[in-house]
JSON list of C-alpha atoms in Angstrom, two decimals:
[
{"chain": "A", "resi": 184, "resn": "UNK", "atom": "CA", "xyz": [229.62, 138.19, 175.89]},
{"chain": "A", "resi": 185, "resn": "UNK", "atom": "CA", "xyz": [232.64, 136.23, 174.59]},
{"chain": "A", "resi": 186, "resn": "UNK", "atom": "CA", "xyz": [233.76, 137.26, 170.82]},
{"chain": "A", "resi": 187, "resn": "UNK", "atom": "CA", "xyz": [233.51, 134.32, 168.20]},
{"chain": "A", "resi": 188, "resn": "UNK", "atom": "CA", "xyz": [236.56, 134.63, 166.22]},
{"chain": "A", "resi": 189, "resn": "UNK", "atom": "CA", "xyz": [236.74, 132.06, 163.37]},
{"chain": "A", "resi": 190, "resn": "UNK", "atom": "CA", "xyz": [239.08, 131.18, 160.65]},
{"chain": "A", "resi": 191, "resn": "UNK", "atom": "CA", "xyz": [238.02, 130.29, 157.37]},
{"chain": "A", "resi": 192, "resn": "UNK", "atom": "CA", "xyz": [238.53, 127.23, 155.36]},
{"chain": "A", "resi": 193, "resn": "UNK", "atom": "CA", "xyz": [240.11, 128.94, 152.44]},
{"chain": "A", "resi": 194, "resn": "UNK", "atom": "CA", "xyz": [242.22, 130.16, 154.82]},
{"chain": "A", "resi": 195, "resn": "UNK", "atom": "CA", "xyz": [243.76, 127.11, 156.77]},
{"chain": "A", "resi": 196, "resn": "UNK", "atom": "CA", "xyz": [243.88, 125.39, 152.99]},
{"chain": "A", "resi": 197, "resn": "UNK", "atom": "CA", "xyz": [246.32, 128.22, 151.42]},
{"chain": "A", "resi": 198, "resn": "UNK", "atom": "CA", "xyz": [248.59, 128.07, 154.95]},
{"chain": "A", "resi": 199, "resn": "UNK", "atom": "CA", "xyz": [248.11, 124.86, 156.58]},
{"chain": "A", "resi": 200, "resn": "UNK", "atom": "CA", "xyz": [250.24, 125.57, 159.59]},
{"chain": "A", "resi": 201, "resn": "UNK", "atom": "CA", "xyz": [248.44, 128.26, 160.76]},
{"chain": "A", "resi": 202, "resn": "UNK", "atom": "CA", "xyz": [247.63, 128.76, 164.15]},
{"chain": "A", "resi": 203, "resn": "UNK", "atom": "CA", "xyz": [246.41, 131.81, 166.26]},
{"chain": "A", "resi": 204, "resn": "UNK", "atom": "CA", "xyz": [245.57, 132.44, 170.24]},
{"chain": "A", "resi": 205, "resn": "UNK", "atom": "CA", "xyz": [243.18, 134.78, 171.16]},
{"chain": "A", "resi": 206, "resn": "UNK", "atom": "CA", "xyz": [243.47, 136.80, 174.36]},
{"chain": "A", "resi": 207, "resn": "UNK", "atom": "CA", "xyz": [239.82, 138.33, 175.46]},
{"chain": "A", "resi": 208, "resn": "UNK", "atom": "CA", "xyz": [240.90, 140.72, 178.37]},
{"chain": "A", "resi": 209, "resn": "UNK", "atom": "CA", "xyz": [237.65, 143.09, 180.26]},
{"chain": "A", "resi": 210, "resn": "UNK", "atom": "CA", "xyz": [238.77, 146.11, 182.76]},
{"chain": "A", "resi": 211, "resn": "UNK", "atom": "CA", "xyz": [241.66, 147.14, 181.41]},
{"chain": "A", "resi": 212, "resn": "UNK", "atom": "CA", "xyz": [242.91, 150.65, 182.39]},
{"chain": "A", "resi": 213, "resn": "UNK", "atom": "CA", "xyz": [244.82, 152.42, 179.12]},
{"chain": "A", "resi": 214, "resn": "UNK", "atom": "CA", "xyz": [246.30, 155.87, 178.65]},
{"chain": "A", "resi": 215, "resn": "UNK", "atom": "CA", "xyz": [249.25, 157.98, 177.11]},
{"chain": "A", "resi": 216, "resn": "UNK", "atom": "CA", "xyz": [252.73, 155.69, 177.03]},
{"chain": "A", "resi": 217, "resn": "UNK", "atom": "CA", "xyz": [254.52, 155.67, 180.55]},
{"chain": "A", "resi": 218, "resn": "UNK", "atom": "CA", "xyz": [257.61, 154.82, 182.04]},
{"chain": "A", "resi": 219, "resn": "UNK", "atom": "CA", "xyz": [256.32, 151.08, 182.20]},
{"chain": "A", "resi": 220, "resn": "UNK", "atom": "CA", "xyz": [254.96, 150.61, 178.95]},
{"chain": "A", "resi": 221, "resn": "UNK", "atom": "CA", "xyz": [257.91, 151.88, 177.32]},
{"chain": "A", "resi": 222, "resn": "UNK", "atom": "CA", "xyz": [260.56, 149.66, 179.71]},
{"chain": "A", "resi": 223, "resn": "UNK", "atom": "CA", "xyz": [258.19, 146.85, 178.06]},
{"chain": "A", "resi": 224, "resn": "UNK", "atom": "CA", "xyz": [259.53, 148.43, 174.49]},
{"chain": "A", "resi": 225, "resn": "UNK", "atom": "CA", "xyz": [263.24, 148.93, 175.61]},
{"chain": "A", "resi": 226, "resn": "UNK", "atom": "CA", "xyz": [263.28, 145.13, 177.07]},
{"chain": "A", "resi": 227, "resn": "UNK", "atom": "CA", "xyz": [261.54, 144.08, 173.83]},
{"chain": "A", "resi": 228, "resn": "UNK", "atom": "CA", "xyz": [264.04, 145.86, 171.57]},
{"chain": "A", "resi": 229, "resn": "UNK", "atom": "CA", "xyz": [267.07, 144.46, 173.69]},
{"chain": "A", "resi": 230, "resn": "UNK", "atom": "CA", "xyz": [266.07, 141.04, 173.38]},
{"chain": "A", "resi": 231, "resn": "UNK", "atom": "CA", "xyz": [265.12, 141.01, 169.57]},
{"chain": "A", "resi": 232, "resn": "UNK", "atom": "CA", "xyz": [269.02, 142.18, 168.97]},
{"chain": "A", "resi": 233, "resn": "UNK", "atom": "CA", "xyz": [269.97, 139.05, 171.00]},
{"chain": "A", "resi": 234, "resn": "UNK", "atom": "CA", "xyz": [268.31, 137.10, 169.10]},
{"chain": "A", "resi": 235, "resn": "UNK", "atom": "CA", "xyz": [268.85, 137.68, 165.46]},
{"chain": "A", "resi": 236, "resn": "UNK", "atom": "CA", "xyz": [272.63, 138.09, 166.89]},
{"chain": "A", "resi": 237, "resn": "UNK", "atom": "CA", "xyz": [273.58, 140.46, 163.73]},
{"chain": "A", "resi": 238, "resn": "UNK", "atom": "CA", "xyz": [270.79, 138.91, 161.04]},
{"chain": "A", "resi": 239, "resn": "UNK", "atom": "CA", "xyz": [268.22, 141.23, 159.50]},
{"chain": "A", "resi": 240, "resn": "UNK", "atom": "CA", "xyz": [264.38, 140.71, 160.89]},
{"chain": "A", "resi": 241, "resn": "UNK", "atom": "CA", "xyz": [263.84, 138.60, 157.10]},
{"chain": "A", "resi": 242, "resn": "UNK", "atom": "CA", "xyz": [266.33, 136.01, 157.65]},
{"chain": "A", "resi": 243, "resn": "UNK", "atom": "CA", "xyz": [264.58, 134.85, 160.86]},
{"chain": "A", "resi": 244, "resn": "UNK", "atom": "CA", "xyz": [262.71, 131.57, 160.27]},
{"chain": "A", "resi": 245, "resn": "UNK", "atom": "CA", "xyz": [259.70, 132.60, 161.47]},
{"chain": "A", "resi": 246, "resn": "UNK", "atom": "CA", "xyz": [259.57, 136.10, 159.66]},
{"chain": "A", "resi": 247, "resn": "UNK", "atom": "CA", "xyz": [260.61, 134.00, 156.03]},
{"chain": "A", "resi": 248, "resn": "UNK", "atom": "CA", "xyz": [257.44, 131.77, 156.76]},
{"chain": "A", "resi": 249, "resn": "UNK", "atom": "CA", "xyz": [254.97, 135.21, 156.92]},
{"chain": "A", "resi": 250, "resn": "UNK", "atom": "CA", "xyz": [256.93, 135.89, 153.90]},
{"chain": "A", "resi": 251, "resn": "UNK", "atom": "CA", "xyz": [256.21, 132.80, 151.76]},
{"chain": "A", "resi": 252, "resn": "UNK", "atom": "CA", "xyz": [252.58, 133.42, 153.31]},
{"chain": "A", "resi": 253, "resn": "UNK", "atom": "CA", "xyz": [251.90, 136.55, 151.68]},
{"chain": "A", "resi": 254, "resn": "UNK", "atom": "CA", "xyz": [253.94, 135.63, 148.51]},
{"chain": "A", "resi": 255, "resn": "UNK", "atom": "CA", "xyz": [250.87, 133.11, 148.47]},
{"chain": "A", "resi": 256, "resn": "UNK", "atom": "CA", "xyz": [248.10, 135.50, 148.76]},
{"chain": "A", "resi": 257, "resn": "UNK", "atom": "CA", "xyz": [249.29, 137.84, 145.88]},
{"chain": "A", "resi": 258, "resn": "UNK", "atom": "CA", "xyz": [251.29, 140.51, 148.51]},
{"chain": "A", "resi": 259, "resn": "UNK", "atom": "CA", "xyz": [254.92, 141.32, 147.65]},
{"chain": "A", "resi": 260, "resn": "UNK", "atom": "CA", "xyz": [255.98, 140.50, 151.58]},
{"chain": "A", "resi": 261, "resn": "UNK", "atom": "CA", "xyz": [258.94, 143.54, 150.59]},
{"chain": "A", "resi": 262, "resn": "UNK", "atom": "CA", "xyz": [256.73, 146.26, 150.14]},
{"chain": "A", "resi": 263, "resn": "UNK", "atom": "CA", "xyz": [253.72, 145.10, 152.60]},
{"chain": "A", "resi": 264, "resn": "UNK", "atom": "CA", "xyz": [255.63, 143.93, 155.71]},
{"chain": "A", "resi": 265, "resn": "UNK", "atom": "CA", "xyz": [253.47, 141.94, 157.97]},
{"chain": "A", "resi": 266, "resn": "UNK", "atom": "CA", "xyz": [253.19, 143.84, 161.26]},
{"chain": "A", "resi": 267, "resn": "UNK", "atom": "CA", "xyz": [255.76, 141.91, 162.92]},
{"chain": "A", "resi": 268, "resn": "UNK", "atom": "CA", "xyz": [259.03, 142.73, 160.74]},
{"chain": "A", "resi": 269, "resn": "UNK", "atom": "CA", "xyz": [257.72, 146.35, 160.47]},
{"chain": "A", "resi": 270, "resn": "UNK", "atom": "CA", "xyz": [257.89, 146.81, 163.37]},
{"chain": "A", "resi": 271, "resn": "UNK", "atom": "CA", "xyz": [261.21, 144.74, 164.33]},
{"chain": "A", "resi": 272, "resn": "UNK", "atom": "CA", "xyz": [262.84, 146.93, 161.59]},
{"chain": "A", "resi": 273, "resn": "UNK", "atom": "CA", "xyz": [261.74, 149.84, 163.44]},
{"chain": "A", "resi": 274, "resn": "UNK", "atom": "CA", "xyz": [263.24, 148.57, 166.75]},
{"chain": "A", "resi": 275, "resn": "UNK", "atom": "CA", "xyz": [266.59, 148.04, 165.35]},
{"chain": "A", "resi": 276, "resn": "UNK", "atom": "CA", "xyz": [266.49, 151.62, 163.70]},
{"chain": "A", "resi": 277, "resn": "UNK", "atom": "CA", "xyz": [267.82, 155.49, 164.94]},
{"chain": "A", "resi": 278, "resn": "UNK", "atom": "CA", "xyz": [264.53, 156.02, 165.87]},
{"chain": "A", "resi": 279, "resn": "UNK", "atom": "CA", "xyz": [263.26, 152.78, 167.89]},
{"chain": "A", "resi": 280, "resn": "UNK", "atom": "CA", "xyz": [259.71, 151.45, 168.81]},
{"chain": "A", "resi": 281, "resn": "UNK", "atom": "CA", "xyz": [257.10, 154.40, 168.61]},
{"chain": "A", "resi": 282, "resn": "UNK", "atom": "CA", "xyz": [255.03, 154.93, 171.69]},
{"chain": "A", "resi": 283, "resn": "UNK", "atom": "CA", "xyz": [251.75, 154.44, 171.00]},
{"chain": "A", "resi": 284, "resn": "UNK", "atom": "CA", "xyz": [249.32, 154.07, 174.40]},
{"chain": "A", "resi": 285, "resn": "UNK", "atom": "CA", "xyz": [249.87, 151.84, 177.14]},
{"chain": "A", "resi": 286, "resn": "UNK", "atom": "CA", "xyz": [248.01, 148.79, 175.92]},
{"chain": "A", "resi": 287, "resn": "UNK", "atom": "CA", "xyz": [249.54, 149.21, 172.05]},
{"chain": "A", "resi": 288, "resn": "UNK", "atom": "CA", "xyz": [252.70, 149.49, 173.94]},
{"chain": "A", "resi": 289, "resn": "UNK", "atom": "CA", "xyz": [252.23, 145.93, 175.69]},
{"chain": "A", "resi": 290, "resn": "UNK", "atom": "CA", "xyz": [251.52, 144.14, 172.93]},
{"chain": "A", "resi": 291, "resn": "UNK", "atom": "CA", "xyz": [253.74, 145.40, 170.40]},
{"chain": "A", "resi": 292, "resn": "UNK", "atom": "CA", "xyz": [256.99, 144.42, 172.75]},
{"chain": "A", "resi": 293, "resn": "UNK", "atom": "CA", "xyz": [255.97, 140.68, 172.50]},
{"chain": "A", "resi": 294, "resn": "UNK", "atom": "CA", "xyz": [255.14, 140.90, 168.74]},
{"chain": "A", "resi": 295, "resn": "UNK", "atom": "CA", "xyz": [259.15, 142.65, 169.07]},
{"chain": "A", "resi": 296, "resn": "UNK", "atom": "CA", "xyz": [260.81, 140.38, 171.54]},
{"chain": "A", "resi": 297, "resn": "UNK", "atom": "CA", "xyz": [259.08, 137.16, 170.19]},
{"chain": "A", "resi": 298, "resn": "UNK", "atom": "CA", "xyz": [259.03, 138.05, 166.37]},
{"chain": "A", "resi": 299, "resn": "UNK", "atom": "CA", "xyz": [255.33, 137.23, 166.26]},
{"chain": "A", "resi": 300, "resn": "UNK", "atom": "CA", "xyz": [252.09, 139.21, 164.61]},
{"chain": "A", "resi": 301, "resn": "UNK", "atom": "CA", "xyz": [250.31, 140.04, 167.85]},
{"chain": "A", "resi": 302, "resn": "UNK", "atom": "CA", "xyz": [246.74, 142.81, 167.13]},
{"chain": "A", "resi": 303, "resn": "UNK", "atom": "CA", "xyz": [244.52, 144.39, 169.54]},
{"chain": "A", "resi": 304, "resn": "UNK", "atom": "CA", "xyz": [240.93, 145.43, 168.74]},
{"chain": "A", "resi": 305, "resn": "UNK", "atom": "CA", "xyz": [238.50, 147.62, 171.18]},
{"chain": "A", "resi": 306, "resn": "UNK", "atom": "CA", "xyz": [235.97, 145.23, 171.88]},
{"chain": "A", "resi": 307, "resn": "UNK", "atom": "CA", "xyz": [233.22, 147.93, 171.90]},
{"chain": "A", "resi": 308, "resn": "UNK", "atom": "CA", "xyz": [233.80, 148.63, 168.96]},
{"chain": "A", "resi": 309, "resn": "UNK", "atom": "CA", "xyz": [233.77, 145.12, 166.93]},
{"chain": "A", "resi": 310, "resn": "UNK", "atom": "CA", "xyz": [230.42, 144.31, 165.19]},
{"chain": "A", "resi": 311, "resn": "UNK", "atom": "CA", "xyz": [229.48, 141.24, 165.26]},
{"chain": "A", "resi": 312, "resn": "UNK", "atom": "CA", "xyz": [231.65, 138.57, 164.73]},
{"chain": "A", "resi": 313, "resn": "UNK", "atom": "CA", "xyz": [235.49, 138.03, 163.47]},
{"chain": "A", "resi": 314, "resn": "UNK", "atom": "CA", "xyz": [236.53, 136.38, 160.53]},
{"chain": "A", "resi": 315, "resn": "UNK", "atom": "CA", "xyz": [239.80, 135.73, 158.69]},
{"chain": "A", "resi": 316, "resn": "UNK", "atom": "CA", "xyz": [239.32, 135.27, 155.16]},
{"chain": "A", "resi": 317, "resn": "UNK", "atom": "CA", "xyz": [240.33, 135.22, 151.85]},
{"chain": "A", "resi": 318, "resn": "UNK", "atom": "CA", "xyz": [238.22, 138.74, 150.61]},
{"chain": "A", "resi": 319, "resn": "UNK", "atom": "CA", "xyz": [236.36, 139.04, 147.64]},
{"chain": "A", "resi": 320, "resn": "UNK", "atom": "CA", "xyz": [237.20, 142.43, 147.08]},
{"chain": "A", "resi": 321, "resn": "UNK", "atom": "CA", "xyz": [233.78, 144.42, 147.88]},
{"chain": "A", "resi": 322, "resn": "UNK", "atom": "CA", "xyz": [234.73, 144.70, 151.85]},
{"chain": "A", "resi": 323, "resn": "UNK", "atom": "CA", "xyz": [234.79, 148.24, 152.71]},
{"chain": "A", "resi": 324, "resn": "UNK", "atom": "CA", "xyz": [238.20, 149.07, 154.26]},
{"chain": "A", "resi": 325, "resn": "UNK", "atom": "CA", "xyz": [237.81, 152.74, 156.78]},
{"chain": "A", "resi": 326, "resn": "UNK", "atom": "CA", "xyz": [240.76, 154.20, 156.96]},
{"chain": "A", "resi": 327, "resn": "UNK", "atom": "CA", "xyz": [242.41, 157.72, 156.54]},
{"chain": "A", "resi": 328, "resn": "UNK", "atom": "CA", "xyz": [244.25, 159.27, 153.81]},
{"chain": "A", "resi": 329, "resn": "UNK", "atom": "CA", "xyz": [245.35, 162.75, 153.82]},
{"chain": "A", "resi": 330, "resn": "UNK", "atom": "CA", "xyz": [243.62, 163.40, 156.82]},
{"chain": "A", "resi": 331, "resn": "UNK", "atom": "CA", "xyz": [240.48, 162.24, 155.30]},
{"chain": "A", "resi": 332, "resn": "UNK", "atom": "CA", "xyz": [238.45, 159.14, 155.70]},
{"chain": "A", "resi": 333, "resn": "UNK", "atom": "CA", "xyz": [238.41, 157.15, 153.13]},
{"chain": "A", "resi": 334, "resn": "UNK", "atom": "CA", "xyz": [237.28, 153.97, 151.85]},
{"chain": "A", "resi": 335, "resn": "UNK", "atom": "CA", "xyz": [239.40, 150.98, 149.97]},
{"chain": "A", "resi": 336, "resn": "UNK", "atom": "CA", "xyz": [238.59, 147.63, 149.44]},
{"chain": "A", "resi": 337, "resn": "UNK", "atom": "CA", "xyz": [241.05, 144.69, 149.35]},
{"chain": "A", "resi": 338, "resn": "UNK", "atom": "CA", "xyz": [242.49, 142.96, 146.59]},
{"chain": "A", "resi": 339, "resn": "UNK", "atom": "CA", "xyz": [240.10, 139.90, 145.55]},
{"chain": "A", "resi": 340, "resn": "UNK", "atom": "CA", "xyz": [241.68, 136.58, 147.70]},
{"chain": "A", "resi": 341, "resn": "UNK", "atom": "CA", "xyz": [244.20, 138.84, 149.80]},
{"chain": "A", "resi": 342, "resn": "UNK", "atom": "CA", "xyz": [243.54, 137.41, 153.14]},
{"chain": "A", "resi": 343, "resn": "UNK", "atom": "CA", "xyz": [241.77, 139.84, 155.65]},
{"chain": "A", "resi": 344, "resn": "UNK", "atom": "CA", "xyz": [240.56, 140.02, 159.07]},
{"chain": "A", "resi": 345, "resn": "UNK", "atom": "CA", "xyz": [236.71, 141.49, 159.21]},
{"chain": "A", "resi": 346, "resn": "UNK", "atom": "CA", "xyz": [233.69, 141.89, 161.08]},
{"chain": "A", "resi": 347, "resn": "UNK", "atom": "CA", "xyz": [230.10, 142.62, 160.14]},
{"chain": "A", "resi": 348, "resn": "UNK", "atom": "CA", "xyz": [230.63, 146.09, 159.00]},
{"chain": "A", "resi": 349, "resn": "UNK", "atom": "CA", "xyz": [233.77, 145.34, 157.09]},
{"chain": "A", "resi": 350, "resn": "UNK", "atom": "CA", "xyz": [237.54, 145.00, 157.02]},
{"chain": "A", "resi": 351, "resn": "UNK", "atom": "CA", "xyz": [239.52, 145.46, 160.18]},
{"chain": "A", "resi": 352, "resn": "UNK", "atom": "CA", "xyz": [242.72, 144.53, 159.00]},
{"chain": "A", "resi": 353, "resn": "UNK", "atom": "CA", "xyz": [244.24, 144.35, 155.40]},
{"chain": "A", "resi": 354, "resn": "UNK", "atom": "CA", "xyz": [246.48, 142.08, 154.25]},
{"chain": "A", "resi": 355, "resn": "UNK", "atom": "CA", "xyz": [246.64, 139.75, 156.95]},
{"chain": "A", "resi": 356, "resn": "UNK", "atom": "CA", "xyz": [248.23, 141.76, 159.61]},
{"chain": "A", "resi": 357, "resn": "UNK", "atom": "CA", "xyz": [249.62, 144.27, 157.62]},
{"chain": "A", "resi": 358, "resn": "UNK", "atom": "CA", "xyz": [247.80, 147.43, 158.23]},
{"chain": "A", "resi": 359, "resn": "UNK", "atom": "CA", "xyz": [244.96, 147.85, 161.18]},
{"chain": "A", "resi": 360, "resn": "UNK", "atom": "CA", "xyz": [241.77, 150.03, 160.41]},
{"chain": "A", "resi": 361, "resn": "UNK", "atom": "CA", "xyz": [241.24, 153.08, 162.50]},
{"chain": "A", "resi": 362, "resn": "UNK", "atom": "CA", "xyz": [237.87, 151.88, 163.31]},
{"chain": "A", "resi": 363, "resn": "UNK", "atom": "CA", "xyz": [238.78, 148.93, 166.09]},
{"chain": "A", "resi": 364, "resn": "UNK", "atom": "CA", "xyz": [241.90, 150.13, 167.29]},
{"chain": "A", "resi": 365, "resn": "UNK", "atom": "CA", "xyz": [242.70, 150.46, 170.68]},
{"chain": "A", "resi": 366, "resn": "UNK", "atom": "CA", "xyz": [242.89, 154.13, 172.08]},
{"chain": "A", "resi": 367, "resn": "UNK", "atom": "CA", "xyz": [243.62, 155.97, 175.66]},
{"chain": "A", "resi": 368, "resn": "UNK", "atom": "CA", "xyz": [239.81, 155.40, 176.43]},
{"chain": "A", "resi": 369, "resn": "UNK", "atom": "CA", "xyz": [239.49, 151.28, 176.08]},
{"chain": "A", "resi": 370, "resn": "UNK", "atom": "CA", "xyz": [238.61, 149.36, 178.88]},
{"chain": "A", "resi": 371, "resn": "UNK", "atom": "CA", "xyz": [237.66, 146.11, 176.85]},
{"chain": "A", "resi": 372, "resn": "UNK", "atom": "CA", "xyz": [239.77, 144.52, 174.41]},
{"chain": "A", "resi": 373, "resn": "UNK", "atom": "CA", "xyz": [240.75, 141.51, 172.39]},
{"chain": "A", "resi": 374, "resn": "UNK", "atom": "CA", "xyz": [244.35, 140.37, 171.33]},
{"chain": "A", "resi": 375, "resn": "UNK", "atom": "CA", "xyz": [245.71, 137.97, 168.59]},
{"chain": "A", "resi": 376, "resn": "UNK", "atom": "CA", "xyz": [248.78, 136.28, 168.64]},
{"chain": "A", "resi": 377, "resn": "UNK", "atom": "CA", "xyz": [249.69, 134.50, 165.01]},
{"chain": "A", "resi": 378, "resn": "UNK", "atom": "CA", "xyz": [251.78, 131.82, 164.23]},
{"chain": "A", "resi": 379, "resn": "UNK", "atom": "CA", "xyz": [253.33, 130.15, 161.53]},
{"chain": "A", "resi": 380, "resn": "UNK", "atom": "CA", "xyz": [255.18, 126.77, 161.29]},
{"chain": "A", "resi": 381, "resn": "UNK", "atom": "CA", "xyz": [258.24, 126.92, 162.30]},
{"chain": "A", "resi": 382, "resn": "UNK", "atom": "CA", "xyz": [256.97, 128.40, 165.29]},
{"chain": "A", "resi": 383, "resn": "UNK", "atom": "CA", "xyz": [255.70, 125.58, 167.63]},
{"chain": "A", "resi": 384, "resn": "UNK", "atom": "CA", "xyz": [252.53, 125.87, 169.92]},
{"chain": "A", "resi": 385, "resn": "UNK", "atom": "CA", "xyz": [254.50, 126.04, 173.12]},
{"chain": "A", "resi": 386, "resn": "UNK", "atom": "CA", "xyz": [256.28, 129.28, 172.07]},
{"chain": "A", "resi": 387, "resn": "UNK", "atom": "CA", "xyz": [253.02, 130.62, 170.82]},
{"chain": "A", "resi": 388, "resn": "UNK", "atom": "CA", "xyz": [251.53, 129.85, 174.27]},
{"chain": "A", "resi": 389, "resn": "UNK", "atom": "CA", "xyz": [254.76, 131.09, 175.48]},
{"chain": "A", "resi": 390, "resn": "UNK", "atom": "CA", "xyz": [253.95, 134.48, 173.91]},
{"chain": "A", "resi": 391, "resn": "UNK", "atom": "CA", "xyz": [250.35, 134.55, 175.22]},
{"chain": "A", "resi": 392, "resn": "UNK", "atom": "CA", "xyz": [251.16, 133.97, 178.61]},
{"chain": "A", "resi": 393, "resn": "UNK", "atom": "CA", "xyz": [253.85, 136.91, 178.68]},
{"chain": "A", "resi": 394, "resn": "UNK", "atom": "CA", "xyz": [251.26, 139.42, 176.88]},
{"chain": "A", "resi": 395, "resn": "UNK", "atom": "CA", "xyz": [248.72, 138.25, 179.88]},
{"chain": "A", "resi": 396, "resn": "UNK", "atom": "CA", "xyz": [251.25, 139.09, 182.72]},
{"chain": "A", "resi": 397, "resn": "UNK", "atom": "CA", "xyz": [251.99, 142.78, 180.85]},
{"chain": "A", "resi": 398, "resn": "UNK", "atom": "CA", "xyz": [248.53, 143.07, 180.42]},
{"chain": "A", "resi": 399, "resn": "UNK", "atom": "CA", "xyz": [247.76, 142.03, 184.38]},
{"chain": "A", "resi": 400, "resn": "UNK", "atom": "CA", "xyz": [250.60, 144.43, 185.88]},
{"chain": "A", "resi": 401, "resn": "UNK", "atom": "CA", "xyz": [249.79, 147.38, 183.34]},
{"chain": "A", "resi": 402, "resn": "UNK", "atom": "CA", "xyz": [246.12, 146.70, 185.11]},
{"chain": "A", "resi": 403, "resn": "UNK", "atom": "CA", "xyz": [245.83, 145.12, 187.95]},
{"chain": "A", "resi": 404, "resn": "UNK", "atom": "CA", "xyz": [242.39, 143.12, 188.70]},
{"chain": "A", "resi": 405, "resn": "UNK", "atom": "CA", "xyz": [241.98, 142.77, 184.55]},
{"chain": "A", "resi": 406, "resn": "UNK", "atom": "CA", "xyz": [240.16, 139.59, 183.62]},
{"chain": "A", "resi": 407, "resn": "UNK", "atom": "CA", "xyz": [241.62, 137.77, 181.23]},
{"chain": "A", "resi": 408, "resn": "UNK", "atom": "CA", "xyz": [240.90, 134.35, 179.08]},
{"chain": "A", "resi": 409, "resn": "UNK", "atom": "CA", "xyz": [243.06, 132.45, 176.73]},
{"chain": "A", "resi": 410, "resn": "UNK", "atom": "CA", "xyz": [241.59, 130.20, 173.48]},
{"chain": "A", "resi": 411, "resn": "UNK", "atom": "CA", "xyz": [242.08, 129.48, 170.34]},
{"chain": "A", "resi": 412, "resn": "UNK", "atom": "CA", "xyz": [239.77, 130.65, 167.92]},
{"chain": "A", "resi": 413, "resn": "UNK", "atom": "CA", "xyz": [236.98, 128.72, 165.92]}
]
């Protein structure tokens, strides 16, 4: 059964120039980082130092615009990177891209290379539906603190993806519940790309197509469908 992924009204009305792609991909084959998934990483890495050519991750024109965004929810965009710069800072670090599993691997490189939010949920584990919206503040957030799970709950109007048991991801696309992650044993899985203005739609598409192909060589005989969401 397809996922129904819809974005609120509040949403599109606070950032008009929105837009997402969702990729819906069934068969995958995941495990522990290899020497493909982390070429995908190195590549990504290379190319993101091409392109800001010297300039922090911040002073890309795309990065300022998730900026302003969360400036407009209520989130100080310095201390709560969205995923994107957090991790493009990491790339351009001592350190490098973390390995995380074969399919995190995949899609973190284009959210690197491209300078794009890209997520990836478990399908199996999604209840329901998928909604971004602006949160009233009584979502339960799962997550782990300490080594122990714990509950938050969003900040009233921060803008949140969630299903029907709660929040999957805070903040936009700041910080991914354990819940609906992706992990060595998913075989089903659903990926968003999201884009801001100045980003236009063909470089968005751009970025879908290039997660598909990493997606289809990292598992071969994958099926795999592109849309927008609702």
């Amino acid at each position: 059964m397809t996922l129904t992924l819809t974005v609120s009204h509040e949403v599109r009305t606070l950032v008009p120039g929105f837009t997402a792609l969702v990729l819906e991909a069934h068969g995958l084959v995941n495990g522990p980082s290899d020497e493909t998934s982390s070429a995908l990483l190195d590549e990504a890495a290379r190319r993101l130092a091409e392109r800001l050519d010297g300039r922090t991750p911040d002073q890309d024109p795309h990065i300022a615009a998730w900026r302003a965004a969360y400036t407009a929810f209520g989130a100080k965009p310095s201390r709560t990177r969205n995923s994107a710069e957090a991790l493009a800072k990491r790339a351009l670090a001592d350190g490098g891209l973390p390995r995380i599993n074969r399919l995190v691997d995949a899609y973190n490189a284009v959210s690197v290379a491209r300078l794009i939010p890209v997520g990836g949920e478990d399908l199996g584990r999604i209840k329901g539906a998928m909604s971004l919206v602006r949160a009233t503040g009584d979502e339960p957030f799962v997550t782990v603190a300490g080594g122990e799970e714990t509950v938050e709950h969003p900040e009233p109007g921060e803008v949140v993806w969630c299903d029907e048991e709660g929040v999957t991801c805070r903040r936009w696309n700041w910080r991914q519940g354990p819940r609906t992650r992706i992990d060595d044993d998913t075989v089903d899985a659903v990926f968003l790309l999201e884009s801001l203005a100045p980003m236009t739609r063909e470089e968005l598409l751009a970025a879908g197509t290039e997660l598909a192909e990493s997606l289809e060589k990292l598992s071969p005989g994958a099926r795999i469908t592109v849309r927008d969401p609702e």
